[in-house]
């Protein structure tokens, strides 16, 4: 176990860090939230008083006009209707009651009492918000005949702040993930990696090998020690140069002829922050892309539903085309260079997309983003696998998937929030800035030898020893029955139907972002725990079955829900079901395929073919996106997932029986 | 502890960013709530004040001929002392009646533009002139409607938003202070093992440095026994130093011998 592992890389530590960060961020947000509500309540009180008095004054003058005409107070026609209309216009008014002098109610309009967030959480007992009540007298001649009583709602400010609270809640979740990635990056840069380099150099120097030096990094004494050990190697190189070639043979050590070479160690953590930021940047539009495309200008012959799906389809097609070449390109030009080369076109494409106002522009630039998203992520995956060559690939791929989904989660949440507040263009430009930052981070962190191009001999050796053999039945069922429906469900349900249906129901991009985010939140939150389950006794195939049947069940049980909550529950359950599948999928493919490469290549291809075909079919056949069409679309994907899960189960059961 | 404080700084920076964004979003929302509350109230007032003018308009009477128009407007203005002026204007924007004796010839270009954009709906918005709220008054026989506009000063609202900003910023600083203390405690617990490992490493390096300069000053050398594999980090440092000195000596020796 390296110093890095001991220092920062344990799952328990990550879990504790997330818990601690969440506690700090949410405690801060809740504390400031109280202050905001109390301050707002105090600040708007004078204006609410003015409004209530004005409303009361108008109602009273209307009643008095009737009284002046000789109509008795308890016989004013249409009074109930009038005050009901008035209460509809003013959401802060909770009740308007007209009473006689004796206190008998003549007319009244009341809103249903809503419990505030503070009351629901029990905090209403601690903090009480003001309830304004006014009573205005009604005169007939010189005598008092009744009163108009108006009461304002104490939860008015809280209802107006609901959106801010939800936005801040999302920001809090994003902040927790960013803080975690930053903490890991700091621990790696300040301690873990410098100490690993020192340990490696020390071992070499103990055995008389002085051909390497290390990058001076880290803090305090570790930095000083690096300087000292480098000096040993450099000093010996100088002394070595001063003695004759014949004398050198008598020295029992390997010493550099010129300046010692820089020792470049690679680690999985080198790609973490860069990949996280890059995923966040490129997926900034995932919550609003179909809405952005459907509202953009388009040719008359292009229907709105097809226009909404077009950028997604092109995105998936571009991924499908590029993915098979990604791995070999990364090995050919080197993962580091491939990642860095992908940054500039991504920044340009995101900026150009921000300025596009027609479907064609949005589609083309989304395609460009897809191409470079594929190359950059594959570069990072190749780096991770190469950096962990001596260990189980499951660990590197598991960490890679966790970072990508963490980034996608942040992208969808931040994108929705920014688009809701400032428009689609601003959100995309923010993404472009973030992509540029990820490039700078990657340039600095991916310096290890895993970022270099593969040596010629290595590049020419086929990576997949079993390429000649055909895929087995288990592998085909896993890929076609499980992986393909899973990715189709993500693209069709989460990327296409959810944003469009919510938009049609009146949700703004921020709300859509919050719902889409739930899908990824399940993966981020439960991914590590399910990965542990996969390592345990339950077994990977059982987990895949649970995930596949669970997600099929979630999609097919739509009749139990309706409206926004249906979509919220569906996104969460689908995310959870897919987490059960994603965690063990890679190692099952490796196991069924009999090697590292072939299964992954096929998976990468099938991952995208399913969604492309599904999206085109759904966008073409469903027509106008309403609640009914969404239900049909989701159920269709649910049926496909169910059949896939059944096929996988049958094949696995037969395999077990044969083994027995 | 350097590692601890570095991570602590990153966490506080993220917390600060969240709190700053919260304050900023809350201020945007506050400005919106204030504008809506004032705007909706002024619209109700405008609706009520426009009633006699609408009655005249319905029978095609020119609004300029409405009797006691200025008194009607003045009564509405007195419902809120903060109201700057109430104008009734014709379809071209020319002011016909106003509570302001020194009123301009016509309503501002900003107000005219807002009318065009609203396309017949009642509207309110903040302009350079102040906070404006207006509704249309249709007049029989005229193609375009006339209207009534209430001018409200925006300064008060801006001052309130700034005061709210100051109050929330102060609260955010206080919250940040408390959360800094909390994060010091929690981070100490979470990173206890890692910080101990880091501190042990630093102590080992310090001990090694000390022993190194004392040896240079003549103290007896504590060598790692021959054939013994250095197991700890300290032993590794010692062994590497010994090996370096021995290689130096060896080069010196072969250099001296021709």
JSON list of N, CA and C in Angstrom, two decimals, chain B residues 113-167:
[
{"chain": "B", "resi": 113, "resn": "UNK", "atom": "N", "xyz": [-42.20, 52.82, -24.05]},
{"chain": "B", "resi": 113, "resn": "UNK", "atom": "CA", "xyz": [-41.67, 51.53, -24.51]},
{"chain": "B", "resi": 113, "resn": "UNK", "atom": "C", "xyz": [-42.30, 50.38, -23.71]},
{"chain": "B", "resi": 114, "resn": "UNK", "atom": "N", "xyz": [-42.39, 50.58, -22.40]},
{"chain": "B", "resi": 114, "resn": "UNK", "atom": "CA", "xyz": [-42.97, 49.54, -21.53]},
{"chain": "B", "resi": 114, "resn": "UNK", "atom": "C", "xyz": [-44.42, 49.28, -21.93]},
{"chain": "B", "resi": 115, "resn": "UNK", "atom": "N", "xyz": [-45.16, 50.34, -22.31]},
{"chain": "B", "resi": 115, "resn": "UNK", "atom": "CA", "xyz": [-46.56, 50.18, -22.76]},
{"chain": "B", "resi": 115, "resn": "UNK", "atom": "C", "xyz": [-46.63, 49.32, -24.01]},
{"chain": "B", "resi": 116, "resn": "UNK", "atom": "N", "xyz": [-45.69, 49.63, -24.94]},
{"chain": "B", "resi": 116, "resn": "UNK", "atom": "CA", "xyz": [-45.68, 48.88, -26.21]},
{"chain": "B", "resi": 116, "resn": "UNK", "atom": "C", "xyz": [-45.44, 47.39, -25.94]},
{"chain": "B", "resi": 117, "resn": "UNK", "atom": "N", "xyz": [-44.46, 47.13, -25.07]},
{"chain": "B", "resi": 117, "resn": "UNK", "atom": "CA", "xyz": [-44.09, 45.73, -24.77]},
{"chain": "B", "resi": 117, "resn": "UNK", "atom": "C", "xyz": [-45.23, 45.00, -24.08]},
{"chain": "B", "resi": 118, "resn": "UNK", "atom": "N", "xyz": [-45.94, 45.71, -23.18]},
{"chain": "B", "resi": 118, "resn": "UNK", "atom": "CA", "xyz": [-46.99, 45.03, -22.39]},
{"chain": "B", "resi": 118, "resn": "UNK", "atom": "C", "xyz": [-48.22, 44.70, -23.24]},
{"chain": "B", "resi": 119, "resn": "UNK", "atom": "N", "xyz": [-48.36, 45.35, -24.39]},
{"chain": "B", "resi": 119, "resn": "UNK", "atom": "CA", "xyz": [-49.45, 45.07, -25.34]},
{"chain": "B", "resi": 119, "resn": "UNK", "atom": "C", "xyz": [-50.83, 45.02, -24.68]},
{"chain": "B", "resi": 120, "resn": "UNK", "atom": "N", "xyz": [-51.17, 46.07, -23.96]},
{"chain": "B", "resi": 120, "resn": "UNK", "atom": "CA", "xyz": [-52.52, 46.19, -23.41]},
{"chain": "B", "resi": 120, "resn": "UNK", "atom": "C", "xyz": [-52.67, 45.64, -22.00]},
{"chain": "B", "resi": 121, "resn": "UNK", "atom": "N", "xyz": [-51.67, 44.88, -21.52]},
{"chain": "B", "resi": 121, "resn": "UNK", "atom": "CA", "xyz": [-51.76, 44.34, -20.15]},
{"chain": "B", "resi": 121, "resn": "UNK", "atom": "C", "xyz": [-51.30, 45.43, -19.16]},
{"chain": "B", "resi": 122, "resn": "UNK", "atom": "N", "xyz": [-51.75, 45.32, -17.91]},
{"chain": "B", "resi": 122, "resn": "UNK", "atom": "CA", "xyz": [-51.24, 46.24, -16.90]},
{"chain": "B", "resi": 122, "resn": "UNK", "atom": "C", "xyz": [-49.77, 45.88, -16.62]},
{"chain": "B", "resi": 123, "resn": "UNK", "atom": "N", "xyz": [-48.98, 46.87, -16.27]},
{"chain": "B", "resi": 123, "resn": "UNK", "atom": "CA", "xyz": [-47.55, 46.59, -16.09]},
{"chain": "B", "resi": 123, "resn": "UNK", "atom": "C", "xyz": [-46.95, 47.43, -14.98]},
{"chain": "B", "resi": 124, "resn": "UNK", "atom": "N", "xyz": [-45.82, 46.97, -14.44]},
{"chain": "B", "resi": 124, "resn": "UNK", "atom": "CA", "xyz": [-45.01, 47.78, -13.53]},
{"chain": "B", "resi": 124, "resn": "UNK", "atom": "C", "xyz": [-43.56, 47.44, -13.75]},
{"chain": "B", "resi": 125, "resn": "UNK", "atom": "N", "xyz": [-42.71, 48.44, -13.66]},
{"chain": "B", "resi": 125, "resn": "UNK", "atom": "CA", "xyz": [-41.26, 48.19, -13.81]},
{"chain": "B", "resi": 125, "resn": "UNK", "atom": "C", "xyz": [-40.44, 49.36, -13.30]},
{"chain": "B", "resi": 126, "resn": "UNK", "atom": "N", "xyz": [-39.18, 49.05, -13.03]},
{"chain": "B", "resi": 126, "resn": "UNK", "atom": "CA", "xyz": [-38.29, 50.10, -12.55]},
{"chain": "B", "resi": 126, "resn": "UNK", "atom": "C", "xyz": [-37.61, 50.74, -13.75]},
{"chain": "B", "resi": 127, "resn": "UNK", "atom": "N", "xyz": [-37.65, 52.08, -13.82]},
{"chain": "B", "resi": 127, "resn": "UNK", "atom": "CA", "xyz": [-36.97, 52.80, -14.91]},
{"chain": "B", "resi": 127, "resn": "UNK", "atom": "C", "xyz": [-36.07, 53.85, -14.28]},
{"chain": "B", "resi": 128, "resn": "UNK", "atom": "N", "xyz": [-35.34, 54.59, -15.13]},
{"chain": "B", "resi": 128, "resn": "UNK", "atom": "CA", "xyz": [-34.46, 55.64, -14.61]},
{"chain": "B", "resi": 128, "resn": "UNK", "atom": "C", "xyz": [-35.28, 56.73, -13.92]},
{"chain": "B", "resi": 129, "resn": "UNK", "atom": "N", "xyz": [-36.54, 56.84, -14.35]},
{"chain": "B", "resi": 129, "resn": "UNK", "atom": "CA", "xyz": [-37.42, 57.87, -13.79]},
{"chain": "B", "resi": 129, "resn": "UNK", "atom": "C", "xyz": [-37.93, 57.48, -12.39]},
{"chain": "B", "resi": 130, "resn": "UNK", "atom": "N", "xyz": [-37.95, 56.21, -12.10]},
{"chain": "B", "resi": 130, "resn": "UNK", "atom": "CA", "xyz": [-38.48, 55.70, -10.84]},
{"chain": "B", "resi": 130, "resn": "UNK", "atom": "C", "xyz": [-39.24, 54.42, -11.10]},
{"chain": "B", "resi": 131, "resn": "UNK", "atom": "N", "xyz": [-40.03, 54.00, -10.11]},
{"chain": "B", "resi": 131, "resn": "UNK", "atom": "CA", "xyz": [-40.82, 52.79, -10.28]},
{"chain": "B", "resi": 131, "resn": "UNK", "atom": "C", "xyz": [-42.17, 53.18, -10.88]},
{"chain": "B", "resi": 132, "resn": "UNK", "atom": "N", "xyz": [-42.51, 52.63, -12.04]},
{"chain": "B", "resi": 132, "resn": "UNK", "atom": "CA", "xyz": [-43.74, 53.02, -12.74]},
{"chain": "B", "resi": 132, "resn": "UNK", "atom": "C", "xyz": [-44.72, 51.86, -12.74]},
{"chain": "B", "resi": 133, "resn": "UNK", "atom": "N", "xyz": [-46.01, 52.24, -12.60]},
{"chain": "B", "resi": 133, "resn": "UNK", "atom": "CA", "xyz": [-47.06, 51.22, -12.63]},
{"chain": "B", "resi": 133, "resn": "UNK", "atom": "C", "xyz": [-48.21, 51.81, -13.44]},
{"chain": "B", "resi": 134, "resn": "UNK", "atom": "N", "xyz": [-48.72, 51.03, -14.40]},
{"chain": "B", "resi": 134, "resn": "UNK", "atom": "CA", "xyz": [-49.69, 51.65, -15.31]},
{"chain": "B", "resi": 134, "resn": "UNK", "atom": "C", "xyz": [-50.74, 50.67, -15.81]},
{"chain": "B", "resi": 135, "resn": "UNK", "atom": "N", "xyz": [-51.94, 51.22, -16.08]},
{"chain": "B", "resi": 135, "resn": "UNK", "atom": "CA", "xyz": [-52.98, 50.43, -16.77]},
{"chain": "B", "resi": 135, "resn": "UNK", "atom": "C", "xyz": [-53.56, 51.27, -17.90]},
{"chain": "B", "resi": 136, "resn": "UNK", "atom": "N", "xyz": [-54.18, 50.58, -18.85]},
{"chain": "B", "resi": 136, "resn": "UNK", "atom": "CA", "xyz": [-54.77, 51.30, -20.00]},
{"chain": "B", "resi": 136, "resn": "UNK", "atom": "C", "xyz": [-56.20, 51.75, -19.69]},
{"chain": "B", "resi": 137, "resn": "UNK", "atom": "N", "xyz": [-56.60, 52.84, -20.36]},
{"chain": "B", "resi": 137, "resn": "UNK", "atom": "CA", "xyz": [-57.99, 53.30, -20.26]},
{"chain": "B", "resi": 137, "resn": "UNK", "atom": "C", "xyz": [-58.53, 53.38, -21.70]},
{"chain": "B", "resi": 138, "resn": "UNK", "atom": "N", "xyz": [-59.35, 52.42, -22.11]},
{"chain": "B", "resi": 138, "resn": "UNK", "atom": "CA", "xyz": [-59.87, 52.48, -23.48]},
{"chain": "B", "resi": 138, "resn": "UNK", "atom": "C", "xyz": [-60.87, 53.64, -23.64]},
{"chain": "B", "resi": 139, "resn": "UNK", "atom": "N", "xyz": [-60.78, 54.30, -24.76]},
{"chain": "B", "resi": 139, "resn": "UNK", "atom": "CA", "xyz": [-61.70, 55.41, -25.04]},
{"chain": "B", "resi": 139, "resn": "UNK", "atom": "C", "xyz": [-62.45, 55.09, -26.33]},
{"chain": "B", "resi": 140, "resn": "UNK", "atom": "N", "xyz": [-63.77, 55.12, -26.26]},
{"chain": "B", "resi": 140, "resn": "UNK", "atom": "CA", "xyz": [-64.60, 54.76, -27.42]},
{"chain": "B", "resi": 140, "resn": "UNK", "atom": "C", "xyz": [-64.26, 55.67, -28.60]},
{"chain": "B", "resi": 141, "resn": "UNK", "atom": "N", "xyz": [-64.05, 55.07, -29.74]},
{"chain": "B", "resi": 141, "resn": "UNK", "atom": "CA", "xyz": [-63.77, 55.83, -30.95]},
{"chain": "B", "resi": 141, "resn": "UNK", "atom": "C", "xyz": [-62.29, 56.10, -31.19]},
{"chain": "B", "resi": 142, "resn": "UNK", "atom": "N", "xyz": [-61.45, 55.75, -30.23]},
{"chain": "B", "resi": 142, "resn": "UNK", "atom": "CA", "xyz": [-60.00, 55.94, -30.43]},
{"chain": "B", "resi": 142, "resn": "UNK", "atom": "C", "xyz": [-59.36, 54.58, -30.70]},
{"chain": "B", "resi": 143, "resn": "UNK", "atom": "N", "xyz": [-58.39, 54.60, -31.65]},
{"chain": "B", "resi": 143, "resn": "UNK", "atom": "CA", "xyz": [-57.75, 53.32, -32.01]},
{"chain": "B", "resi": 143, "resn": "UNK", "atom": "C", "xyz": [-56.91, 52.78, -30.84]},
{"chain": "B", "resi": 144, "resn": "UNK", "atom": "N", "xyz": [-56.12, 53.67, -30.24]},
{"chain": "B", "resi": 144, "resn": "UNK", "atom": "CA", "xyz": [-55.24, 53.22, -29.14]},
{"chain": "B", "resi": 144, "resn": "UNK", "atom": "C", "xyz": [-55.79, 53.72, -27.81]},
{"chain": "B", "resi": 145, "resn": "UNK", "atom": "N", "xyz": [-55.57, 52.94, -26.74]},
{"chain": "B", "resi": 145, "resn": "UNK", "atom": "CA", "xyz": [-56.10, 53.38, -25.45]},
{"chain": "B", "resi": 145, "resn": "UNK", "atom": "C", "xyz": [-55.24, 54.49, -24.82]},
{"chain": "B", "resi": 146, "resn": "UNK", "atom": "N", "xyz": [-55.86, 55.23, -23.94]},
{"chain": "B", "resi": 146, "resn": "UNK", "atom": "CA", "xyz": [-55.12, 56.18, -23.09]},
{"chain": "B", "resi": 146, "resn": "UNK", "atom": "C", "xyz": [-54.67, 55.38, -21.86]},
{"chain": "B", "resi": 147, "resn": "UNK", "atom": "N", "xyz": [-54.20, 56.07, -20.82]},
{"chain": "B", "resi": 147, "resn": "UNK", "atom": "CA", "xyz": [-53.76, 55.30, -19.66]},
{"chain": "B", "resi": 147, "resn": "UNK", "atom": "C", "xyz": [-53.52, 56.15, -18.44]},
{"chain": "B", "resi": 148, "resn": "UNK", "atom": "N", "xyz": [-53.22, 55.44, -17.36]},
{"chain": "B", "resi": 148, "resn": "UNK", "atom": "CA", "xyz": [-52.89, 56.12, -16.10]},
{"chain": "B", "resi": 148, "resn": "UNK", "atom": "C", "xyz": [-51.58, 55.51, -15.59]},
{"chain": "B", "resi": 149, "resn": "UNK", "atom": "N", "xyz": [-50.69, 56.37, -15.13]},
{"chain": "B", "resi": 149, "resn": "UNK", "atom": "CA", "xyz": [-49.41, 55.84, -14.63]},
{"chain": "B", "resi": 149, "resn": "UNK", "atom": "C", "xyz": [-49.12, 56.43, -13.25]},
{"chain": "B", "resi": 150, "resn": "UNK", "atom": "N", "xyz": [-48.66, 55.59, -12.37]},
{"chain": "B", "resi": 150, "resn": "UNK", "atom": "CA", "xyz": [-48.27, 56.06, -11.03]},
{"chain": "B", "resi": 150, "resn": "UNK", "atom": "C", "xyz": [-46.75, 56.02, -10.95]},
{"chain": "B", "resi": 151, "resn": "UNK", "atom": "N", "xyz": [-46.16, 57.15, -10.54]},
{"chain": "B", "resi": 151, "resn": "UNK", "atom": "CA", "xyz": [-44.69, 57.23, -10.44]},
{"chain": "B", "resi": 151, "resn": "UNK", "atom": "C", "xyz": [-44.32, 57.12, -8.95]},
{"chain": "B", "resi": 152, "resn": "UNK", "atom": "N", "xyz": [-43.46, 56.15, -8.67]},
{"chain": "B", "resi": 152, "resn": "UNK", "atom": "CA", "xyz": [-43.07, 55.86, -7.28]},
{"chain": "B", "resi": 152, "resn": "UNK", "atom": "C", "xyz": [-41.55, 55.94, -7.21]},
{"chain": "B", "resi": 153, "resn": "UNK", "atom": "N", "xyz": [-40.96, 56.57, -6.19]},
{"chain": "B", "resi": 153, "resn": "UNK", "atom": "CA", "xyz": [-39.49, 56.67, -6.18]},
{"chain": "B", "resi": 153, "resn": "UNK", "atom": "C", "xyz": [-38.84, 55.30, -5.97]},
{"chain": "B", "resi": 154, "resn": "UNK", "atom": "N", "xyz": [-37.77, 55.03, -6.73]},
{"chain": "B", "resi": 154, "resn": "UNK", "atom": "CA", "xyz": [-37.07, 53.74, -6.59]},
{"chain": "B", "resi": 154, "resn": "UNK", "atom": "C", "xyz": [-36.00, 53.80, -5.52]},
{"chain": "B", "resi": 155, "resn": "UNK", "atom": "N", "xyz": [-35.64, 55.03, -5.11]},
{"chain": "B", "resi": 155, "resn": "UNK", "atom": "CA", "xyz": [-34.53, 55.19, -4.15]},
{"chain": "B", "resi": 155, "resn": "UNK", "atom": "C", "xyz": [-34.76, 54.42, -2.86]},
{"chain": "B", "resi": 156, "resn": "UNK", "atom": "N", "xyz": [-35.96, 54.53, -2.33]},
{"chain": "B", "resi": 156, "resn": "UNK", "atom": "CA", "xyz": [-36.26, 53.85, -1.05]},
{"chain": "B", "resi": 156, "resn": "UNK", "atom": "C", "xyz": [-36.04, 52.36, -1.17]},
{"chain": "B", "resi": 157, "resn": "UNK", "atom": "N", "xyz": [-36.49, 51.81, -2.28]},
{"chain": "B", "resi": 157, "resn": "UNK", "atom": "CA", "xyz": [-36.36, 50.37, -2.49]},
{"chain": "B", "resi": 157, "resn": "UNK", "atom": "C", "xyz": [-34.89, 49.96, -2.60]},
{"chain": "B", "resi": 158, "resn": "UNK", "atom": "N", "xyz": [-34.11, 50.79, -3.33]},
{"chain": "B", "resi": 158, "resn": "UNK", "atom": "CA", "xyz": [-32.67, 50.49, -3.47]},
{"chain": "B", "resi": 158, "resn": "UNK", "atom": "C", "xyz": [-31.96, 50.53, -2.13]},
{"chain": "B", "resi": 159, "resn": "UNK", "atom": "N", "xyz": [-32.32, 51.53, -1.32]},
{"chain": "B", "resi": 159, "resn": "UNK", "atom": "CA", "xyz": [-31.69, 51.64, 0.01]},
{"chain": "B", "resi": 159, "resn": "UNK", "atom": "C", "xyz": [-32.02, 50.39, 0.83]},
{"chain": "B", "resi": 160, "resn": "UNK", "atom": "N", "xyz": [-33.29, 49.97, 0.72]},
{"chain": "B", "resi": 160, "resn": "UNK", "atom": "CA", "xyz": [-33.70, 48.78, 1.49]},
{"chain": "B", "resi": 160, "resn": "UNK", "atom": "C", "xyz": [-32.93, 47.54, 1.04]},
{"chain": "B", "resi": 161, "resn": "UNK", "atom": "N", "xyz": [-32.73, 47.42, -0.29]},
{"chain": "B", "resi": 161, "resn": "UNK", "atom": "CA", "xyz": [-31.99, 46.25, -0.81]},
{"chain": "B", "resi": 161, "resn": "UNK", "atom": "C", "xyz": [-30.55, 46.30, -0.31]},
{"chain": "B", "resi": 162, "resn": "UNK", "atom": "N", "xyz": [-29.95, 47.49, -0.32]},
{"chain": "B", "resi": 162, "resn": "UNK", "atom": "CA", "xyz": [-28.56, 47.60, 0.15]},
{"chain": "B", "resi": 162, "resn": "UNK", "atom": "C", "xyz": [-28.47, 47.28, 1.65]},
{"chain": "B", "resi": 163, "resn": "UNK", "atom": "N", "xyz": [-29.47, 47.78, 2.40]},
{"chain": "B", "resi": 163, "resn": "UNK", "atom": "CA", "xyz": [-29.48, 47.49, 3.85]},
{"chain": "B", "resi": 163, "resn": "UNK", "atom": "C", "xyz": [-29.62, 46.00, 4.10]},
{"chain": "B", "resi": 164, "resn": "UNK", "atom": "N", "xyz": [-30.49, 45.38, 3.29]},
{"chain": "B", "resi": 164, "resn": "UNK", "atom": "CA", "xyz": [-30.67, 43.92, 3.42]},
{"chain": "B", "resi": 164, "resn": "UNK", "atom": "C", "xyz": [-29.36, 43.21, 3.09]},
{"chain": "B", "resi": 165, "resn": "UNK", "atom": "N", "xyz": [-28.67, 43.70, 2.05]},
{"chain": "B", "resi": 165, "resn": "UNK", "atom": "CA", "xyz": [-27.38, 43.12, 1.64]},
{"chain": "B", "resi": 165, "resn": "UNK", "atom": "C", "xyz": [-26.38, 43.17, 2.79]},
{"chain": "B", "resi": 166, "resn": "UNK", "atom": "N", "xyz": [-26.33, 44.34, 3.45]},
{"chain": "B", "resi": 166, "resn": "UNK", "atom": "CA", "xyz": [-25.39, 44.51, 4.56]},
{"chain": "B", "resi": 166, "resn": "UNK", "atom": "C", "xyz": [-25.75, 43.57, 5.71]},
{"chain": "B", "resi": 167, "resn": "UNK", "atom": "N", "xyz": [-27.05, 43.47, 6.00]},
{"chain": "B", "resi": 167, "resn": "UNK", "atom": "CA", "xyz": [-27.49, 42.63, 7.13]},
{"chain": "B", "resi": 167, "resn": "UNK", "atom": "C", "xyz": [-27.17, 41.16, 6.86]}
]
